[in-house]
Short mmCIF file of C-alpha atoms and ligand atoms in Angstrom, two decimals:
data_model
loop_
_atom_site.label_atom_id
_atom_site.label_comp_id
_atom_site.label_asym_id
_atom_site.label_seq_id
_atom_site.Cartn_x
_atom_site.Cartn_y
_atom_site.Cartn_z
CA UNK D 546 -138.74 28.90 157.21
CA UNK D 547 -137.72 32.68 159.15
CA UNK D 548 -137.08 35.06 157.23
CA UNK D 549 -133.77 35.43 155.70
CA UNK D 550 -130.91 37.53 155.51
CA UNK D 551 -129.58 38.46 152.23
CA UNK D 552 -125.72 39.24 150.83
CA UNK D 553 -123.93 39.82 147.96
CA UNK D 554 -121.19 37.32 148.11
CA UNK D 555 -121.24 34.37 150.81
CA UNK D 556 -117.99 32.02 150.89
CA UNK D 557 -119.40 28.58 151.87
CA UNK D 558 -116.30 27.07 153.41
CA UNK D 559 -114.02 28.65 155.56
CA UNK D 560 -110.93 26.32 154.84
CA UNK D 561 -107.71 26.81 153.31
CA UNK D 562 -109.38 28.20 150.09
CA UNK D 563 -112.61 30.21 151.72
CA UNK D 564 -109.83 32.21 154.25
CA UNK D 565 -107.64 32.88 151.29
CA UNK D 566 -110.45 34.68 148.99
CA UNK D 567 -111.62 36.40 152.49
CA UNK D 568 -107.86 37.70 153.02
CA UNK D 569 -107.73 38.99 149.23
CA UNK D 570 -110.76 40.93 148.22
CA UNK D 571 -110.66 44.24 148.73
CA UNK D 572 -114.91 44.84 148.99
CA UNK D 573 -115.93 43.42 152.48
CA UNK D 574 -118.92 44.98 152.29
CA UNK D 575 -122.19 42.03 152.10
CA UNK D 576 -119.57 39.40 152.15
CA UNK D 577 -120.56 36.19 154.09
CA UNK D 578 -117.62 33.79 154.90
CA UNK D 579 -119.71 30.71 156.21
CA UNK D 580 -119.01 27.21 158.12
CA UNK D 581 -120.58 24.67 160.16
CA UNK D 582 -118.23 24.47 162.45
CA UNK D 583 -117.50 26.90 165.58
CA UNK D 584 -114.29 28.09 164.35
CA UNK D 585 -112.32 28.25 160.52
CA UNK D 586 -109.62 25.99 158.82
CA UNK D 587 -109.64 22.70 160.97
CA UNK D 588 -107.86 21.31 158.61
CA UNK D 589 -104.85 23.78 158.84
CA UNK D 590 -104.66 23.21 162.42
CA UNK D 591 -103.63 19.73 162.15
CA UNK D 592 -102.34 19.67 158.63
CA UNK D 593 -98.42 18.54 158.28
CA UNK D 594 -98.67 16.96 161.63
CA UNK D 595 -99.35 20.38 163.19
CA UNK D 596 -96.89 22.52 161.18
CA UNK D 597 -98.73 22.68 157.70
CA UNK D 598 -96.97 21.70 154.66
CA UNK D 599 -97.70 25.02 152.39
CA UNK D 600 -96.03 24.09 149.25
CA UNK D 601 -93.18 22.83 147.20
CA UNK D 602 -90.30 24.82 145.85
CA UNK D 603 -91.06 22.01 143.00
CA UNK D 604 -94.65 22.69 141.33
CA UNK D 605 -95.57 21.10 138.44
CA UNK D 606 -99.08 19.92 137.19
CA UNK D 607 -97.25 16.22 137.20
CA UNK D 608 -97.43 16.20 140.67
CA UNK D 609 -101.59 16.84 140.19
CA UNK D 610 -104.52 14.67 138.90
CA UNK D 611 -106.05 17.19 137.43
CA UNK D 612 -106.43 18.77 134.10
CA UNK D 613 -102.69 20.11 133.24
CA UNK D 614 -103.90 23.08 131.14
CA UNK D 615 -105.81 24.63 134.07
CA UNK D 616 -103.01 24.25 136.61
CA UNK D 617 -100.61 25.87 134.36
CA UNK D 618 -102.74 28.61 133.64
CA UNK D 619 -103.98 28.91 137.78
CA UNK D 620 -100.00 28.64 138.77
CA UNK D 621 -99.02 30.41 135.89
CA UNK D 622 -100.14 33.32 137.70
CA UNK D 623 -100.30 32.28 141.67
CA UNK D 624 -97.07 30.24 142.42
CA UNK D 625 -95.50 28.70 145.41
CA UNK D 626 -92.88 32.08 145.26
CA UNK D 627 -96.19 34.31 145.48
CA UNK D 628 -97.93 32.05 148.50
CA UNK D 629 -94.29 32.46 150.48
CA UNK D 630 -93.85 35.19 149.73
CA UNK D 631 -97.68 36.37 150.84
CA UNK D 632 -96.94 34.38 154.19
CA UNK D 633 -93.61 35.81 154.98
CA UNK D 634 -95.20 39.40 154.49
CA UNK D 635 -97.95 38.23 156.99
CA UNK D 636 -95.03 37.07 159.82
CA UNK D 637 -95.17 33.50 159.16
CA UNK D 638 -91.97 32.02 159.27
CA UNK D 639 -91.39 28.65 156.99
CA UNK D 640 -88.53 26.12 157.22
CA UNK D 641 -87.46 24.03 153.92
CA UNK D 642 -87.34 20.31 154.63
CA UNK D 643 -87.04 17.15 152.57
CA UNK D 644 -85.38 19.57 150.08
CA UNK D 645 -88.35 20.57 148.48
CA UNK D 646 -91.17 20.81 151.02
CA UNK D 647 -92.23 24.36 152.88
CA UNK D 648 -93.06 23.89 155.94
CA UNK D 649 -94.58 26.63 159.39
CA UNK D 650 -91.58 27.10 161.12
CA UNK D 651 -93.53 26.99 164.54
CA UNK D 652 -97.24 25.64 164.04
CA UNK D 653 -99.99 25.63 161.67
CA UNK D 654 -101.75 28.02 164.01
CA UNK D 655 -99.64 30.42 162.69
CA UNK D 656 -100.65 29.85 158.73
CA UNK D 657 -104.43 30.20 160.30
CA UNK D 658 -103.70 33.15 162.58
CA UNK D 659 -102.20 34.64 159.49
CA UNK D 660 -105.29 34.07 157.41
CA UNK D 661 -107.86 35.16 159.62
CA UNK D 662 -106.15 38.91 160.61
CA UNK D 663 -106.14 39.31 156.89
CA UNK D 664 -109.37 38.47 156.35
CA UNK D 665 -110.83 41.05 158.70
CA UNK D 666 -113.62 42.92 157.91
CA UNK D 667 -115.26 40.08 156.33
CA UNK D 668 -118.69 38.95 158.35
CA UNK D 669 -118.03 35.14 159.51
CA UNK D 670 -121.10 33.07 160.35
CA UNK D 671 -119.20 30.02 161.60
CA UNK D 672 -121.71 27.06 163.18
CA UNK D 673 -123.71 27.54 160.09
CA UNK D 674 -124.16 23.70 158.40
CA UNK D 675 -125.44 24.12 155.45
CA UNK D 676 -127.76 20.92 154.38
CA UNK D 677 -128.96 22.02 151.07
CA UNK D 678 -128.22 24.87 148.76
CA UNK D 679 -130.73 26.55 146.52
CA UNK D 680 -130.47 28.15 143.34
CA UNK D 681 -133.06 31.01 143.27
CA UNK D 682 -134.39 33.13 140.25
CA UNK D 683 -131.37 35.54 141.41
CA UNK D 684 -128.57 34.30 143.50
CA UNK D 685 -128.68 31.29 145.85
CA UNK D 686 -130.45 30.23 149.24
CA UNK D 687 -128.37 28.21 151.75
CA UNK D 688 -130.52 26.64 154.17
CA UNK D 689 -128.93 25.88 157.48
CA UNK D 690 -129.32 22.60 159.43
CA UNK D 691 -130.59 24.93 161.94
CA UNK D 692 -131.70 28.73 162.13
CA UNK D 693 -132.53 31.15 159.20
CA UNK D 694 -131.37 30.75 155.87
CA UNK D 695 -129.33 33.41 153.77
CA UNK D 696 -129.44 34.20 150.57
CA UNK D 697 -126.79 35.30 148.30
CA UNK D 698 -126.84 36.98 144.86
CA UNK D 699 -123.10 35.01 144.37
CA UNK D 700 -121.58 32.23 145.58
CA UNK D 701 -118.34 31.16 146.12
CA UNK D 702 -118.45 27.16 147.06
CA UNK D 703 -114.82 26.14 148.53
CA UNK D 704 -116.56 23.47 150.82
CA UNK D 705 -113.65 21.19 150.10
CA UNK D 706 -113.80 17.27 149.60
CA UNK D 707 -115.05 14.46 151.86
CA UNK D 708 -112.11 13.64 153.62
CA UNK D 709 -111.85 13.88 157.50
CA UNK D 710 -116.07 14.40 158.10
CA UNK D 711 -114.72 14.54 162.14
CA UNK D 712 -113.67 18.08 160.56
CA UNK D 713 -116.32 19.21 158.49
CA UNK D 714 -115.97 17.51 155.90
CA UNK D 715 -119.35 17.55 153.26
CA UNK D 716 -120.60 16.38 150.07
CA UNK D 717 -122.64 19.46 149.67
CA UNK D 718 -120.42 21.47 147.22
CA UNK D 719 -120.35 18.54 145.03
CA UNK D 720 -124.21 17.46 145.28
CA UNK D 721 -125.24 21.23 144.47
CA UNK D 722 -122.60 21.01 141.74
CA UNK D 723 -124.16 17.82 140.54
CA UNK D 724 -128.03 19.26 140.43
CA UNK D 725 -127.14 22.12 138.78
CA UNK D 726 -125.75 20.45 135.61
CA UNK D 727 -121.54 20.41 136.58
CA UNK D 728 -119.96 17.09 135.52
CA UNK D 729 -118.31 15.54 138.79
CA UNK D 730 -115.67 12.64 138.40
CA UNK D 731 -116.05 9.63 140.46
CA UNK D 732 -114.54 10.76 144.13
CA UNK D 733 -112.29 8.63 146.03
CA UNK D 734 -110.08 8.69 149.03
CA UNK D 735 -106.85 9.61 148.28
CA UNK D 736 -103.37 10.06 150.37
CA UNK D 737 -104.31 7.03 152.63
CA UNK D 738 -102.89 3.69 153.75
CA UNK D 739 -104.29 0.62 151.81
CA UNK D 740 -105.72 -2.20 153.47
CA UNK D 741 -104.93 -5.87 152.39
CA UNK D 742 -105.89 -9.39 150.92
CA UNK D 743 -105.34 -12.40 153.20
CA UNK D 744 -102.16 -13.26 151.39
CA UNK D 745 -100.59 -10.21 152.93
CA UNK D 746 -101.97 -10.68 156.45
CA UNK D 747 -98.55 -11.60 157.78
CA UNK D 748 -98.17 -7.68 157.17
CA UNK D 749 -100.33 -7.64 160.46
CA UNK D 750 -97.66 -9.09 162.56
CA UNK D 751 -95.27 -5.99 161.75
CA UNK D 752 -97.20 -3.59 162.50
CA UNK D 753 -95.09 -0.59 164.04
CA UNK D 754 -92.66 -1.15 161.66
CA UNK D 755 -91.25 1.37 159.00
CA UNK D 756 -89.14 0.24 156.44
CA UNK D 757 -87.38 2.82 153.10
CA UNK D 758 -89.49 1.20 150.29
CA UNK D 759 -90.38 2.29 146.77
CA UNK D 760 -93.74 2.00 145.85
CA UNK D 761 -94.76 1.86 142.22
CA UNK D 762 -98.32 2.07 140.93
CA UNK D 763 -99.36 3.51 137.12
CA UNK D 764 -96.05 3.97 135.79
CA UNK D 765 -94.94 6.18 138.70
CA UNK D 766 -92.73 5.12 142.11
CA UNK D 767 -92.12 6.76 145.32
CA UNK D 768 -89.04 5.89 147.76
CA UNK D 769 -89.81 6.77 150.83
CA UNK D 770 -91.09 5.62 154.27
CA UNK D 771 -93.62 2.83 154.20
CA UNK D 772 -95.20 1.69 157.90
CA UNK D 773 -97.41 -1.38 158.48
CA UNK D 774 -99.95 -0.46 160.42
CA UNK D 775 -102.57 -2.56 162.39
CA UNK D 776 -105.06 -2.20 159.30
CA UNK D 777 -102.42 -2.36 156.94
CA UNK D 778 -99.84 -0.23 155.20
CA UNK D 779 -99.49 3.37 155.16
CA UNK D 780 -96.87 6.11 154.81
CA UNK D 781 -95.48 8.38 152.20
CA UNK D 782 -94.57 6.19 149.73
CA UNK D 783 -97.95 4.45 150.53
CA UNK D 784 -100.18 7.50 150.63
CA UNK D 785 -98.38 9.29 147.51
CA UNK D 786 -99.32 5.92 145.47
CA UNK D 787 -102.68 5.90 146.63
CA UNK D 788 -103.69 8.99 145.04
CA UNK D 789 -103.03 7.16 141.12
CA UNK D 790 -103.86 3.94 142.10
CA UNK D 791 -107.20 2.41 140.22
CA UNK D 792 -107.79 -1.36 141.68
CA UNK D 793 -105.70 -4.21 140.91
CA UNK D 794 -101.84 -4.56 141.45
CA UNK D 795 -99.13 -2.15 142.94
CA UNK D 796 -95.64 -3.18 143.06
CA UNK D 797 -93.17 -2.56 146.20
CA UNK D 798 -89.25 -2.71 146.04
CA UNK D 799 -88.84 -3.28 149.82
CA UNK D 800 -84.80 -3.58 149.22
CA UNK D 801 -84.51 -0.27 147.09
CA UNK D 802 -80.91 0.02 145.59
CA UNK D 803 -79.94 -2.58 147.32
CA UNK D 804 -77.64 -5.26 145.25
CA UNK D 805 -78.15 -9.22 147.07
CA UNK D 806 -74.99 -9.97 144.72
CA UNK D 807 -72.76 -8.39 146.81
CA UNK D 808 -73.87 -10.36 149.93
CA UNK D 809 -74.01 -13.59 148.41
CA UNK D 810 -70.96 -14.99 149.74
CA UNK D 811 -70.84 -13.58 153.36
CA UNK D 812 -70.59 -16.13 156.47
CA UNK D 813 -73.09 -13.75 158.25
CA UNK D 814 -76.82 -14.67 158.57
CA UNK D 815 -79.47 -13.02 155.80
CA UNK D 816 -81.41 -11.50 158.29
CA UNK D 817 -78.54 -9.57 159.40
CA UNK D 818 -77.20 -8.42 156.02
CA UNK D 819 -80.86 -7.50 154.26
CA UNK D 820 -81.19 -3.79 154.88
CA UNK D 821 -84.52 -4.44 156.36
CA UNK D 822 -85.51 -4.04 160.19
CA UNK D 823 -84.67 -7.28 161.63
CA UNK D 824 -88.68 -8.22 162.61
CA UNK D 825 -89.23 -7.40 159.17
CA UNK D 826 -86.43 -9.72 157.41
CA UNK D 827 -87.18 -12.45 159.52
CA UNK D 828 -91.06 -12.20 158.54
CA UNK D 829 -90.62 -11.70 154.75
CA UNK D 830 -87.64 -14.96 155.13
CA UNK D 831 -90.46 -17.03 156.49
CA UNK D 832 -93.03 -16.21 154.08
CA UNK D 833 -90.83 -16.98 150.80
CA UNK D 834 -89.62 -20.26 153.02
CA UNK D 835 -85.98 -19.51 153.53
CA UNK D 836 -84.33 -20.50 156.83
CA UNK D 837 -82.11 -17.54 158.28
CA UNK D 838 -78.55 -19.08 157.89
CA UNK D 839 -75.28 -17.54 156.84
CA UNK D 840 -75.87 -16.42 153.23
CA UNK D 841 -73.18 -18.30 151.60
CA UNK D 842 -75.25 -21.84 152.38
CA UNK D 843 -78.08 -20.63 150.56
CA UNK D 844 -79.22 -22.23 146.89
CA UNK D 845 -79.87 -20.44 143.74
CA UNK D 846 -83.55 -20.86 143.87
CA UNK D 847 -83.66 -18.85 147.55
CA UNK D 848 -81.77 -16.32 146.12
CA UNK D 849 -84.25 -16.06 143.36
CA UNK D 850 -87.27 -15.68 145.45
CA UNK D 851 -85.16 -13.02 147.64
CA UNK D 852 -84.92 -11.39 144.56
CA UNK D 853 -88.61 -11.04 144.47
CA UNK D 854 -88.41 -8.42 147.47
CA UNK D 855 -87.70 -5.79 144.99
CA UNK D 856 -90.79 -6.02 143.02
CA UNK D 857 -93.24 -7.71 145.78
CA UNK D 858 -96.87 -7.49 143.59
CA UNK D 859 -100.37 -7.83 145.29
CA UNK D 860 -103.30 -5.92 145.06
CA UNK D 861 -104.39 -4.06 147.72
CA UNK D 862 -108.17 -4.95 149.55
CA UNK D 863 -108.64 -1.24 149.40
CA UNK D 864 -108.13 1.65 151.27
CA UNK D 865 -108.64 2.96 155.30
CA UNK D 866 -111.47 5.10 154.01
CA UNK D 867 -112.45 8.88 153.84
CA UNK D 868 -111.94 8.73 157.47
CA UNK D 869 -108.55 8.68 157.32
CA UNK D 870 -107.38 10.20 153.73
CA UNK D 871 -105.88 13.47 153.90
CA UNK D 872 -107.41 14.22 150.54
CA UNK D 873 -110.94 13.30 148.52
CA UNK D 874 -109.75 12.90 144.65
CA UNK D 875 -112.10 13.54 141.81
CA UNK D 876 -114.67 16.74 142.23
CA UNK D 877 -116.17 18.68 139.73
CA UNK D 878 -114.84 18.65 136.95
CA UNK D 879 -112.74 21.45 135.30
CA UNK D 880 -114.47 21.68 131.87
CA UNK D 881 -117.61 23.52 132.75
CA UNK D 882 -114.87 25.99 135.44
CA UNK D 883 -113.32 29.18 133.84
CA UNK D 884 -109.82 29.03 135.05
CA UNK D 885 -109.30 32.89 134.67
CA UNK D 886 -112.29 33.07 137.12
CA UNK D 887 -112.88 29.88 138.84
CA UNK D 888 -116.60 30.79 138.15
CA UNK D 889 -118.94 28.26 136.15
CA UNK D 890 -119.28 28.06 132.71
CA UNK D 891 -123.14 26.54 133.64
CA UNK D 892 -124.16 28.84 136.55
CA UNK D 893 -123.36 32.19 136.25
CA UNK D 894 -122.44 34.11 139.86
CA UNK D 895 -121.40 30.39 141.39
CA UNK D 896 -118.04 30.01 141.92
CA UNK D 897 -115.87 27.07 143.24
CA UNK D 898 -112.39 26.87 144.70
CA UNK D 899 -110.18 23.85 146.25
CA UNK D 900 -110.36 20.78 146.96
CA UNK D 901 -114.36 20.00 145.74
CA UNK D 902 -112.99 20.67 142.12
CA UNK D 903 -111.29 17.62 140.54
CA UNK D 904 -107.74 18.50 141.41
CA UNK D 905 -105.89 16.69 144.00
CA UNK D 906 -102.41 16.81 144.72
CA UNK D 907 -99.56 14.22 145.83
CA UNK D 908 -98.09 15.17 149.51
CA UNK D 909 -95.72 17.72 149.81
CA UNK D 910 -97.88 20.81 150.20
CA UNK D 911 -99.47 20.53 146.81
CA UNK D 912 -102.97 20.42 147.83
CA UNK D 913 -102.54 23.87 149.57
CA UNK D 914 -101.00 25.39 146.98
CA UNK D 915 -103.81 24.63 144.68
CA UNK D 916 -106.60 25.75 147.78
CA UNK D 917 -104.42 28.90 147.70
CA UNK D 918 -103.96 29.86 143.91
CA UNK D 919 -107.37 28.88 143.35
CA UNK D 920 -108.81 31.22 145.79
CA UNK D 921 -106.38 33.70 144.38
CA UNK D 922 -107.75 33.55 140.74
CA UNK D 923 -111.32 33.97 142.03
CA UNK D 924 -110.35 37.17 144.36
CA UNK D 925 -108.47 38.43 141.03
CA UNK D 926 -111.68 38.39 139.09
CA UNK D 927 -113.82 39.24 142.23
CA UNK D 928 -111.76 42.82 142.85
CA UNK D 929 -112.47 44.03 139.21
C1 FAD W 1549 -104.98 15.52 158.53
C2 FAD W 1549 -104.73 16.33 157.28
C3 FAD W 1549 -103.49 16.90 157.06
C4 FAD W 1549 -103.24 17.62 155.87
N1 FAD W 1549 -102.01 18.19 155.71
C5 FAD W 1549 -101.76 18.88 154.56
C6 FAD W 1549 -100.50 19.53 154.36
O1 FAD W 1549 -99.64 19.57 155.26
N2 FAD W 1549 -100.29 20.16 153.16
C7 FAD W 1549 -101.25 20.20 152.18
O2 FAD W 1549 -100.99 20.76 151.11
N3 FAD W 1549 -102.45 19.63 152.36
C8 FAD W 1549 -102.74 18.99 153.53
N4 FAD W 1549 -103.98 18.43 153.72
C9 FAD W 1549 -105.00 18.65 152.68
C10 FAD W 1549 -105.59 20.06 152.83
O3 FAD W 1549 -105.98 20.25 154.18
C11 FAD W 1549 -106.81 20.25 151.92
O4 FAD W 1549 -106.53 19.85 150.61
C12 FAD W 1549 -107.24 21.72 151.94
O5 FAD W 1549 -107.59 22.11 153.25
C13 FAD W 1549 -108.42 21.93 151.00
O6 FAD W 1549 -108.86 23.26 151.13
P1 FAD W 1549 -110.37 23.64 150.85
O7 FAD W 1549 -110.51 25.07 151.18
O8 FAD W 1549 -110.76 23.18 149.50
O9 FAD W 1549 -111.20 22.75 151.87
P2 FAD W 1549 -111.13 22.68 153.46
O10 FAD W 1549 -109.88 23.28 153.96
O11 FAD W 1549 -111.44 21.27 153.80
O12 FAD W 1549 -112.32 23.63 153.93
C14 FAD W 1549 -113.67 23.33 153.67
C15 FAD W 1549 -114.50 23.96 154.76
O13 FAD W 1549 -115.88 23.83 154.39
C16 FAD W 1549 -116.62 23.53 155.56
N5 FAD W 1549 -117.84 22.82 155.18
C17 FAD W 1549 -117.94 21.64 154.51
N6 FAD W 1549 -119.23 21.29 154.37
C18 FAD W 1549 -119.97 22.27 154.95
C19 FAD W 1549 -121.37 22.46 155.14
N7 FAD W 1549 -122.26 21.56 154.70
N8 FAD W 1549 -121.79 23.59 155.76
C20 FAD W 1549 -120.89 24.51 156.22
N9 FAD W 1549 -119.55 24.36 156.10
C21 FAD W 1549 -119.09 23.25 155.46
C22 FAD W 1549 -115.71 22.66 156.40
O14 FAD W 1549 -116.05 22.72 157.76
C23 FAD W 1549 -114.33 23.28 156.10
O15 FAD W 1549 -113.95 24.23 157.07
C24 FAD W 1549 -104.26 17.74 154.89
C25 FAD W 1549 -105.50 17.18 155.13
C26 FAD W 1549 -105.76 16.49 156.31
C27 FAD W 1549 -107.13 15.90 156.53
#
């Protein structure tokens, strides 16, 4: 190996969570902020379909997996009125949609322009893929795919989860957590479509389509937009449900609120009446065997099946993958993290932030937020 260059801090991960701690300590001096690819936060760029959800006027750890004592304490003290509010001092503009959800009024660029001028001052080392980390008699050795390695006496691992690899996306944060003794829950994909059985194949033949559906998996549902795609179904309500679900059955209501009583007697044709897309009614008649004919000709057992549409149970094959899930859930777990520090309880110096830790969020901007207020804690404890 060349010889290597030694700091005092090194950020491996310049993501959501990585920029943030660069933008808030005040030493730059021997700081490192490190990532394999050519340029920081590819995920901002194209989060929120290019104008980055930030967070959610509602945060609460129930919209979290995650260990509700640590979010309240990490919130507790770095909110979603601090993260606006450290935005809107930095010029970035943010527009409130879905009554709840903070959005970049122009583009994500501008959350990632933001980030970067604050960070300033900080040394970057950006093309640097780090295949194995080290932990040396003092500090840590990162050892590049190719070129020197640096060392570090501290480090700050906000590599984030194994979502999106096209990215950047790496296991490394959680393999280095692993060998050095951190517990790490079984990771996941999470926030992604789910793919299906053969039972559900006629799915397949709608695919384009986007019905209002509410989704309900482990006790908790979700009305919102649900789209069959080619592979199978996908999202909000679909991708939100994801994140919970554990194998085995999820239930869909794809006539939410919807009363068939009060059509029961009308000389107009089901497929007309059902507040469904019409592709979508005439597929879902076919499949429970009911001919499309005015609904006042049709027998108590049809309606009974049509009743089924509002709690229509399978089991999903599985899901579209890491390559396509906004989010990785599980990560190391929280027990062995000090959540006034973010540093380890096990390694002393080693520090982790984001989305590698077992915390993952429901959409809506919650999985910045926590990036954010993570990377906030650690700079808090950094700066003293
Ligand atoms: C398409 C998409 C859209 C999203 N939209 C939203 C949204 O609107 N709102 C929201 O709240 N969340 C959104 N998310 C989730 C959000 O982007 C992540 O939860 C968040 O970025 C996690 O921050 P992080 O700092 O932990 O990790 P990341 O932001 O993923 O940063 C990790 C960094 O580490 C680098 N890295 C990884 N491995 C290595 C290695 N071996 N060597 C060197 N560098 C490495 C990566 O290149 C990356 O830059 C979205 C995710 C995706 C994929």
């Amino acid at each position: 190996m060349k010889s290597t260059k030694t700091v005092d801090l090194a950020i491996l991960g310049a993501g959501a969570s990585g920029l943030m701690l660069a933008s808030l300590l005040q030493n730059r001096k021997n700081v490192c902020l490190i990532d394999g690819n050519p340029a920081p936060g590819a995920k901002i760029a194209v989060s929120g379909g290019g104008r980055c959800n930030l967070c959610n006027a509602h945060l609460d750890p129930s919209y979290y997996r995650g260990d509700a004592k640590v979010l309240r304490s990490v919130f507790g003290r770095y909110d979603q009125h601090w993260l606006l509010r450290w935005f809107h001092e930095r010029g970035v503009e943010t527009r409130l949609e879905k009554g709840s959800q903070y959005f970049a009024k122009e583009r994500s660029r501008a959350v990632l322009d933001a980030l970067q001028r604050a960070a300033r001052g900080v040394e970057t080392l950006y093309g640097f893929r780090v295949k194995e980390i080290r932990k040396e008699a003092e500090g840590f050795s990162l050892i590049p795919e190719r070129g020197r390695a640096l060392r570090c006496r501290r480090l700050v691992i906000a590599s984030g989860g194994l979502s999106f690899p096209k990215l950047g996306a790496s296991g490394i944060g959680l393999e280095f957590a692993k060998e050095s003794g951190h517990p790490v829950e079984p990771t996941a994909p999470a926030l992604v479509g789910f793919t299906l059985q053969p039972a559900q194949a006629f799915f397949k033949s709608l695919s384009g389509v986007a019905v209002e559906a509410e989704v309900r998996v482990a006790r908790r549902c979700w009305r919102d937009r649900l789209l069959f795609a080619h592979r199978g179904i996908s999202g909000p309500a679909v991708l939100n449900a994801s994140l919970w679900w554990e194998r085995g059955e999820i239930s869909i209501d794809f006539l939410p609120g919807f009363d068939l009583n009060e059509i029961r007697s009308e000389r107009k044709n089901l497929s007309t009446l059902l507040p469904l897309p019409k592709r979508a009614a005439l597929a879902f008649l076919k499949v429970l065997q009911i001919r499309d004919r005015p609904c006042r000709q049709l027998g108590r057992a049809e309606w009974e099946r049509l009743e089924g549409l509002h709690d229509y149970r399978f089991a999903p094959a599985g899901t579209f993958g890491y390559s396509k899930a906004e989010v990785t859930r599980g990560g190391v777990g929280l027990s062995r993290i000090d959540p006034l520090t973010m540093e380890s309880r096990l390694v002393p110096g080693l520090y982790f932030l984001g989305e590698v830790l077992d915390v993952t969020g429901e959409l809506g901007g919650y999985n910045f937020q926590w990036a954010f207020s993570s990377a906030a804690v650690c700079a808090e404890a950094l700066n003293e």
